mmCIF file of C-alpha atoms in Angstrom:
data_model
loop_
_atom_site.group_PDB
_atom_site.id
_atom_site.type_symbol
_atom_site.label_atom_id
_atom_site.label_comp_id
_atom_site.label_asym_id
_atom_site.label_seq_id
_atom_site.Cartn_x
_atom_site.Cartn_y
_atom_site.Cartn_z
ATOM 1 C CA GLY A 1 4.258 22.962 5.599
ATOM 2 C CA ASN A 2 1.379 21.226 3.865
ATOM 3 C CA LYS A 3 2.072 23.030 0.580
ATOM 4 C CA ALA A 4 5.753 22.112 0.703
ATOM 5 C CA PHE A 5 4.836 18.510 1.502
ATOM 6 C CA ASP A 6 2.451 18.325 -1.445
ATOM 7 C CA GLN A 7 5.261 19.612 -3.676
ATOM 8 C CA GLY A 8 7.673 16.953 -2.393
ATOM 9 C CA GLU A 9 9.753 19.394 -0.331
ATOM 10 C CA TYR A 10 9.845 17.059 2.656
ATOM 11 C CA LEU A 11 12.879 18.572 4.396
ATOM 12 C CA GLN A 12 11.280 22.007 4.296
ATOM 13 C CA SER A 13 8.025 20.543 5.597
ATOM 14 C CA LEU A 14 9.906 18.747 8.356
ATOM 15 C CA ALA A 15 11.408 21.998 9.621
ATOM 16 C CA HIS A 16 8.063 23.810 9.390
ATOM 17 C CA PHE A 17 6.056 21.126 11.183
ATOM 18 C CA GLY A 18 8.728 20.783 13.872
ATOM 19 C CA HIS A 19 8.585 24.521 14.569
ATOM 20 C CA ALA A 20 4.774 24.463 14.619
ATOM 21 C CA LYS A 21 4.744 21.489 16.999
ATOM 22 C CA ASP A 22 7.021 23.297 19.434
ATOM 23 C CA GLY A 23 4.748 26.331 19.312
ATOM 24 C CA PHE A 24 1.550 24.342 19.856
ATOM 25 C CA GLU A 25 3.154 22.320 22.632
ATOM 26 C CA GLY A 26 4.251 25.456 24.468
ATOM 27 C CA HIS A 27 0.881 27.170 24.072
ATOM 28 C CA PHE A 28 -1.653 24.303 24.332
ATOM 29 C CA GLY A 29 0.305 21.498 25.984
ATOM 30 C CA ILE A 30 1.762 18.150 24.946
ATOM 31 C CA ASP A 31 -1.601 16.347 24.789
ATOM 32 C CA ASP A 32 -3.480 18.918 22.743
ATOM 33 C CA GLU A 33 -5.079 17.828 19.463
ATOM 34 C CA LYS A 34 -3.150 20.444 17.471
ATOM 35 C CA THR A 35 0.168 19.366 18.986
ATOM 36 C CA LEU A 36 -0.517 15.728 18.152
ATOM 37 C CA ALA A 37 -1.602 16.676 14.626
ATOM 38 C CA MET A 38 1.761 18.383 14.072
ATOM 39 C CA ALA A 39 3.539 15.344 15.513
ATOM 40 C CA GLY A 40 1.670 13.204 12.985
ATOM 41 C CA SER A 41 2.674 15.551 10.172
ATOM 42 C CA ILE A 42 6.322 15.286 11.246
ATOM 43 C CA ALA A 43 5.999 11.507 11.073
ATOM 44 C CA MET A 44 4.616 11.867 7.562
ATOM 45 C CA CYS A 45 7.715 13.746 6.487
ATOM 46 C CA HIS A 46 10.033 11.105 7.949
ATOM 47 C CA HIS A 47 8.043 8.405 6.190
ATOM 48 C CA ALA A 48 8.224 10.212 2.871
ATOM 49 C CA LEU A 49 11.993 10.622 3.331
ATOM 50 C CA GLY A 50 12.409 6.923 4.074
ATOM 51 C CA HIS A 51 13.193 7.408 7.787
ATOM 52 C CA PHE A 52 10.934 4.543 8.753
ATOM 53 C CA ASP A 53 12.325 4.000 12.244
ATOM 54 C CA CYS A 54 11.776 7.671 13.103
ATOM 55 C CA ALA A 55 8.312 7.561 11.562
ATOM 56 C CA ILE A 56 7.343 4.419 13.476
ATOM 57 C CA GLU A 57 8.593 5.824 16.777
ATOM 58 C CA MET A 58 6.640 9.041 16.292
ATOM 59 C CA PHE A 59 3.464 7.338 15.078
ATOM 60 C CA LYS A 60 3.552 5.099 18.157
ATOM 61 C CA TYR A 61 3.933 8.151 20.368
ATOM 62 C CA VAL A 62 0.967 9.888 18.727
ATOM 63 C CA LEU A 63 -1.135 6.709 18.800
ATOM 64 C CA THR A 64 -0.577 6.161 22.522
ATOM 65 C CA LYS A 65 -1.596 9.737 23.278
ATOM 66 C CA GLN A 66 -4.642 9.607 21.003
ATOM 67 C CA GLU A 67 -5.860 6.265 22.320
ATOM 68 C CA ASN A 68 -5.735 7.503 25.908
ATOM 69 C CA LEU A 69 -7.510 10.745 25.014
ATOM 70 C CA ILE A 70 -10.224 9.692 22.542
ATOM 71 C CA GLY A 71 -10.368 5.867 22.477
ATOM 72 C CA ARG A 72 -9.477 3.079 20.054
ATOM 73 C CA ASP A 73 -12.312 3.554 17.572
ATOM 74 C CA ASP A 74 -11.988 7.277 16.823
ATOM 75 C CA GLU A 75 -11.387 8.256 13.187
ATOM 76 C CA ASN A 76 -8.169 10.143 13.979
ATOM 77 C CA VAL A 77 -6.856 7.169 15.932
ATOM 78 C CA LEU A 78 -7.587 4.819 13.034
ATOM 79 C CA ALA A 79 -5.794 7.182 10.628
ATOM 80 C CA THR A 80 -2.686 6.931 12.802
ATOM 81 C CA VAL A 81 -3.101 3.143 13.055
ATOM 82 C CA ASN A 82 -3.180 2.988 9.261
ATOM 83 C CA ASN A 83 -0.090 5.149 8.866
ATOM 84 C CA LEU A 84 1.834 3.104 11.418
ATOM 85 C CA ALA A 85 0.806 -0.104 9.643
ATOM 86 C CA VAL A 86 2.056 1.271 6.310
ATOM 87 C CA ALA A 87 5.418 2.167 7.872
ATOM 88 C CA HIS A 88 5.808 -1.372 9.224
ATOM 89 C CA GLU A 89 4.858 -2.790 5.829
ATOM 90 C CA GLU A 90 7.512 -0.635 4.158
ATOM 91 C CA LYS A 91 10.088 -2.222 6.486
ATOM 92 C CA GLY A 92 8.773 -5.729 5.866
ATOM 93 C CA GLU A 93 7.513 -6.019 9.448
ATOM 94 C CA TYR A 94 4.318 -7.808 8.543
ATOM 95 C CA SER A 95 3.498 -9.262 11.981
ATOM 96 C CA GLU A 96 3.370 -5.763 13.449
ATOM 97 C CA ALA A 97 1.377 -4.506 10.466
ATOM 98 C CA ARG A 98 -1.118 -7.376 10.774
ATOM 99 C CA VAL A 99 -1.961 -6.503 14.392
ATOM 100 C CA LEU A 100 -2.655 -2.905 13.375
ATOM 101 C CA ARG A 101 -4.727 -3.888 10.348
ATOM 102 C CA GLU A 102 -6.797 -6.203 12.562
ATOM 103 C CA TRP A 103 -7.345 -3.313 14.974
ATOM 104 C CA CYS A 104 -8.634 -1.123 12.173
ATOM 105 C CA LEU A 105 -10.905 -3.821 10.736
ATOM 106 C CA GLU A 106 -12.388 -4.625 14.149
ATOM 107 C CA ALA A 107 -13.135 -0.948 14.771
ATOM 108 C CA ARG A 108 -14.691 -0.494 11.321
ATOM 109 C CA ARG A 109 -16.950 -3.514 11.755
ATOM 110 C CA LYS A 110 -17.976 -2.366 15.220
ATOM 111 C CA VAL A 111 -18.843 1.199 14.232
ATOM 112 C CA LEU A 112 -19.846 0.926 10.557
ATOM 113 C CA GLY A 113 -20.862 -2.693 9.934
ATOM 114 C CA ASN A 114 -19.534 -5.292 7.489
ATOM 115 C CA GLU A 115 -20.768 -3.724 4.258
ATOM 116 C CA HIS A 116 -19.487 -0.170 4.648
ATOM 117 C CA PRO A 117 -16.830 0.897 2.082
ATOM 118 C CA LEU A 118 -14.313 1.718 4.836
ATOM 119 C CA THR A 119 -14.816 -1.717 6.383
ATOM 120 C CA VAL A 120 -14.217 -3.378 3.027
ATOM 121 C CA LYS A 121 -11.096 -1.249 2.536
ATOM 122 C CA ALA A 122 -9.811 -2.340 5.968
ATOM 123 C CA LEU A 123 -10.450 -5.992 5.080
ATOM 124 C CA GLY A 124 -8.536 -5.543 1.821
ATOM 125 C CA SER A 125 -5.591 -3.980 3.680
ATOM 126 C CA LEU A 126 -5.471 -6.946 6.057
ATOM 127 C CA ALA A 127 -5.603 -9.315 3.089
ATOM 128 C CA GLN A 128 -2.649 -7.487 1.525
ATOM 129 C CA VAL A 129 -0.591 -8.035 4.676
ATOM 130 C CA ALA A 130 -1.378 -11.753 4.516
ATOM 131 C CA GLN A 131 -0.400 -11.751 0.840
ATOM 132 C CA LEU A 132 2.885 -9.961 1.514
ATOM 133 C CA SER A 133 3.532 -12.488 4.308
ATOM 134 C CA LYS A 134 3.071 -15.256 1.712
ATOM 135 C CA ASN A 135 0.006 -16.608 3.511
ATOM 136 C CA TYR A 136 -1.817 -16.909 0.214
ATOM 137 C CA THR A 137 -4.626 -19.167 1.427
ATOM 138 C CA LEU A 138 -5.718 -16.680 4.074
ATOM 139 C CA ALA A 139 -5.172 -13.734 1.737
ATOM 140 C CA ARG A 140 -7.323 -15.295 -0.981
ATOM 141 C CA GLU A 141 -10.096 -16.025 1.504
ATOM 142 C CA MET A 142 -10.167 -12.403 2.666
ATOM 143 C CA PHE A 143 -9.898 -10.999 -0.862
ATOM 144 C CA GLU A 144 -12.853 -13.153 -1.899
ATOM 145 C CA GLN A 145 -14.874 -11.800 1.038
ATOM 146 C CA SER A 146 -13.914 -8.291 0.013
ATOM 147 C CA LEU A 147 -14.781 -9.002 -3.621
ATOM 148 C CA LYS A 148 -18.357 -10.035 -2.841
ATOM 149 C CA VAL A 149 -19.017 -6.812 -0.945
ATOM 150 C CA ARG A 150 -17.245 -4.626 -3.526
ATOM 151 C CA GLU A 151 -19.355 -6.129 -6.305
ATOM 152 C CA PHE A 152 -22.466 -5.364 -4.270
ATOM 153 C CA LEU A 153 -21.411 -1.811 -3.383
ATOM 154 C CA PHE A 154 -19.586 -0.641 -6.505
ATOM 155 C CA GLY A 155 -20.459 -3.078 -9.300
ATOM 156 C CA LYS A 156 -18.364 -5.627 -11.177
ATOM 157 C CA SER A 157 -16.667 -3.117 -13.481
ATOM 158 C CA ASN A 158 -15.485 -0.709 -10.767
ATOM 159 C CA PRO A 159 -11.652 -0.348 -10.709
ATOM 160 C CA GLN A 160 -11.556 -1.210 -6.986
ATOM 161 C CA THR A 161 -13.535 -4.366 -7.675
ATOM 162 C CA LEU A 162 -11.230 -5.287 -10.556
ATOM 163 C CA ALA A 163 -8.147 -4.701 -8.378
ATOM 164 C CA THR A 164 -9.557 -7.192 -5.884
ATOM 165 C CA VAL A 165 -10.263 -9.668 -8.696
ATOM 166 C CA LEU A 166 -6.589 -9.480 -9.681
ATOM 167 C CA ASN A 167 -5.443 -9.944 -6.096
ATOM 168 C CA VAL A 168 -7.482 -13.158 -5.996
ATOM 169 C CA ALA A 169 -5.750 -14.141 -9.241
ATOM 170 C CA ILE A 170 -2.298 -13.612 -7.732
ATOM 171 C CA CYS A 171 -3.126 -15.602 -4.604
ATOM 172 C CA SER A 172 -4.592 -18.428 -6.701
ATOM 173 C CA GLN A 173 -1.427 -18.441 -8.824
ATOM 174 C CA LYS A 174 0.811 -18.652 -5.766
ATOM 175 C CA MET A 175 -1.295 -21.518 -4.400
ATOM 176 C CA GLY A 176 -0.877 -23.411 -7.682
ATOM 177 C CA CYS A 177 -4.578 -23.074 -8.536
ATOM 178 C CA TYR A 178 -3.780 -22.039 -12.097
ATOM 179 C CA GLU A 179 -7.197 -22.547 -13.684
ATOM 180 C CA ASP A 180 -8.765 -20.259 -11.087
ATOM 181 C CA ALA A 181 -5.940 -17.763 -11.544
ATOM 182 C CA VAL A 182 -6.432 -17.679 -15.335
ATOM 183 C CA SER A 183 -10.147 -17.036 -14.923
ATOM 184 C CA TYR A 184 -9.577 -14.139 -12.528
ATOM 185 C CA TYR A 185 -6.729 -12.668 -14.588
ATOM 186 C CA GLU A 186 -8.828 -12.711 -17.747
ATOM 187 C CA ARG A 187 -11.760 -11.066 -16.000
ATOM 188 C CA GLY A 188 -9.627 -8.427 -14.299
ATOM 189 C CA ILE A 189 -7.512 -7.480 -17.299
ATOM 190 C CA GLU A 190 -10.498 -7.342 -19.643
ATOM 191 C CA GLY A 191 -12.285 -5.025 -17.232
ATOM 192 C CA LEU A 192 -9.254 -2.756 -16.862
ATOM 193 C CA LYS A 193 -8.795 -2.576 -20.642
ATOM 194 C CA LYS A 194 -12.365 -1.313 -21.008
ATOM 195 C CA LYS A 195 -11.769 1.297 -18.307
ATOM 196 C CA PHE A 196 -8.283 2.526 -19.169
ATOM 197 C CA GLY A 197 -7.220 1.089 -22.521
ATOM 198 C CA LYS A 198 -4.744 -1.698 -23.218
ATOM 199 C CA ASP A 199 -1.652 0.548 -22.985
ATOM 200 C CA HIS A 200 -2.325 1.790 -19.465
ATOM 201 C CA GLN A 201 0.359 0.984 -16.876
ATOM 202 C CA VAL A 202 -1.961 -0.966 -14.589
ATOM 203 C CA VAL A 203 -3.118 -3.125 -17.523
ATOM 204 C CA LEU A 204 0.464 -3.833 -18.593
ATOM 205 C CA ARG A 205 1.555 -4.683 -15.060
ATOM 206 C CA ASN A 206 -1.200 -7.243 -14.650
ATOM 207 C CA ALA A 207 -0.730 -8.589 -18.174
ATOM 208 C CA LYS A 208 2.867 -9.358 -17.277
ATOM 209 C CA ASN A 209 1.764 -11.014 -14.036
ATOM 210 C CA PHE A 210 -0.654 -13.083 -16.105
ATOM 211 C CA ARG A 211 2.131 -14.117 -18.463
ATOM 212 C CA THR A 212 4.190 -15.320 -15.490
ATOM 213 C CA CYS A 213 1.206 -17.379 -14.360
ATOM 214 C CA LEU A 214 0.800 -18.957 -17.793
ATOM 215 C CA ARG A 215 4.518 -19.702 -17.994
ATOM 216 C CA ASN A 216 4.352 -21.494 -14.635
ATOM 217 C CA MET A 217 1.521 -23.669 -15.920
ATOM 218 C CA GLY A 218 3.879 -25.358 -18.352
ATOM 219 C CA HIS A 219 2.475 -26.871 -21.548
ATOM 220 C CA GLU A 220 -1.118 -25.929 -20.684
ATOM 221 C CA GLY A 221 -0.284 -22.254 -20.561
ATOM 222 C CA VAL A 222 1.900 -22.051 -23.684
ATOM 223 C CA CYS A 223 -0.914 -21.516 -26.191
ATOM 224 C CA ARG A 224 -2.667 -18.946 -24.052
ATOM 225 C CA MET A 225 0.650 -17.181 -23.448
ATOM 226 C CA GLY A 226 1.112 -16.868 -27.209
ATOM 227 C CA GLU A 227 -2.289 -15.219 -27.494
ATOM 228 C CA LEU A 228 -1.449 -12.846 -24.673
ATOM 229 C CA GLU A 229 1.884 -11.838 -26.233
ATOM 230 C CA GLU A 230 0.148 -11.318 -29.550
ATOM 231 C CA GLU A 231 -2.310 -8.958 -27.843
ATOM 232 C CA PHE A 232 0.546 -7.178 -26.008
ATOM 233 C CA PRO A 233 3.494 -7.421 -28.456
ATOM 234 C CA ASP A 234 5.576 -4.762 -26.688
ATOM 235 C CA LEU A 235 4.841 -5.960 -23.168
ATOM 236 C CA ASP A 236 8.455 -6.078 -21.991
ATOM 237 C CA VAL A 237 9.312 -2.711 -23.532
ATOM 238 C CA SER A 238 6.174 -1.115 -22.124
ATOM 239 C CA TRP A 239 6.783 -2.667 -18.722
ATOM 240 C CA HIS A 240 10.348 -1.371 -18.649
ATOM 241 C CA ARG A 241 9.118 2.129 -19.502
ATOM 242 C CA CYS A 242 6.534 1.944 -16.696
ATOM 243 C CA ASN A 243 9.214 0.916 -14.222
ATOM 244 C CA ILE A 244 11.411 3.845 -15.270
ATOM 245 C CA VAL A 245 8.539 6.300 -14.789
ATOM 246 C CA GLY A 246 7.344 4.815 -11.508
ATOM 247 C CA CYS A 247 10.755 3.956 -10.086
ATOM 248 C CA ASN A 248 11.022 3.874 -6.291
ATOM 249 C CA PHE A 249 14.057 3.306 -4.102
ATOM 250 C CA LYS A 250 14.017 0.297 -1.831
ATOM 251 C CA ALA A 251 13.788 1.146 1.841
ATOM 252 C CA LYS A 252 17.504 0.787 2.645
ATOM 253 C CA GLU A 253 18.580 2.681 -0.481
ATOM 254 C CA ARG A 254 16.177 5.518 0.238
ATOM 255 C CA GLU A 255 17.301 5.644 3.888
ATOM 256 C CA LYS A 256 20.947 5.901 2.775
ATOM 257 C CA LEU A 257 20.165 8.659 0.269
ATOM 258 C CA ASN A 258 18.256 10.742 2.778
ATOM 259 C CA LYS A 259 20.956 10.440 5.434
ATOM 260 C CA HIS A 260 23.232 12.059 2.856
ATOM 261 C CA ILE A 261 20.681 14.808 2.216
ATOM 262 C CA LEU A 262 20.205 15.497 5.926
ATOM 263 C CA ASN A 263 23.962 15.685 6.489
ATOM 264 C CA LYS A 264 24.326 18.019 3.517
ATOM 265 C CA HIS A 265 21.688 20.372 4.887
ATOM 266 C CA LYS A 266 22.967 19.954 8.483
ATOM 267 C CA LEU A 267 19.478 19.018 9.692
ATOM 268 C CA ASP A 268 18.960 17.100 12.889
ATOM 269 C CA VAL A 269 16.527 14.188 12.918
ATOM 270 C CA VAL A 270 15.030 14.374 16.365
ATOM 271 C CA THR A 271 11.503 13.528 17.461
ATOM 272 C CA VAL A 272 9.681 14.342 14.272
ATOM 273 C CA ASN A 273 6.840 12.393 12.801
ATOM 274 C CA VAL A 274 5.296 11.389 9.497
ATOM 275 C CA ASN A 275 1.722 10.725 8.446
ATOM 276 C CA VAL A 276 1.916 9.263 4.939
ATOM 277 C CA ASN A 277 -0.447 6.846 3.209
ATOM 278 C CA LEU A 278 1.822 5.063 0.751
ATOM 279 C CA LYS A 279 -0.117 2.601 -1.318
ATOM 280 C CA VAL A 280 1.302 -0.889 -1.492
ATOM 281 C CA GLU A 281 1.126 -2.131 -5.060
ATOM 282 C CA VAL A 282 0.825 -5.836 -4.394
ATOM 283 C CA GLU A 283 0.644 -6.789 -8.046
ATOM 284 C CA GLU A 284 4.020 -5.179 -8.739
ATOM 285 C CA LYS A 285 5.677 -6.830 -5.731
ATOM 286 C CA GLU A 286 4.232 -10.190 -6.699
ATOM 287 C CA GLU A 287 5.472 -9.873 -10.263
ATOM 288 C CA LYS A 288 9.006 -9.310 -9.039
ATOM 289 C CA GLU A 289 8.675 -12.325 -6.808
ATOM 290 C CA GLY A 290 7.309 -14.372 -9.682
ATOM 291 C CA GLU A 291 10.242 -13.452 -11.877
ATOM 292 C CA ASP A 292 12.659 -14.654 -9.224
ATOM 293 C CA GLU A 293 11.090 -18.087 -9.091
#
């Protein structure tokens, strides 16, 4: 099941994990750790297939069982909390995701302290939810908190630190604080260029976000935008190529496609569950939003 999942054979994994769950449940019981692990793996498959409602239902089931058995702060519980939060984020259910992200952050602070890498990661995830909810003031505040700790833990040139710098830039841009946004964009993009080169996808994505910021500044940003386009002359072409390579279906489109696949293979979507950590690329979402403005 795990091998098939890693190879993207999610339907095959779904069948395998479902069979394994039934076996564990019959042998060890419904509350056994192995049974719940298989339930989580089933949820992962549903998530990967775009069956977010099924994934959410199963993650909630696993989470309730785990919380009663091992408590709110256990590592396995927090992994399920994270996966459930991601599923809600995929559906645009940010209020539900925020509650879960707050749970995770509270547990991390309680067990590990404020300056542990996992605590900082949890704070960044909560900031992303605020950003996706368009609460840019709160998101910027949390990203700035995260940035201070990341600089201390990892250094100013670490890719995680630079990603946080660029999230601060996006929030500043959305708040209309363009001078701050320009400063953060320049720092973040320069750092990423040194790490990955100017033609790397992540550099191009943020360069295009920066161009949108400069365009929104009006006359003040025109000169700087010219310099940016001179540095990245094929920005639109490169960006289009990156989108082709990294193309993802929207949630409803992916759900529709996979219903067709399930019908074709005559598979039944019952109580299965999915345990997938799908990274939310905030910069990409924000660029799309910026282009619509």
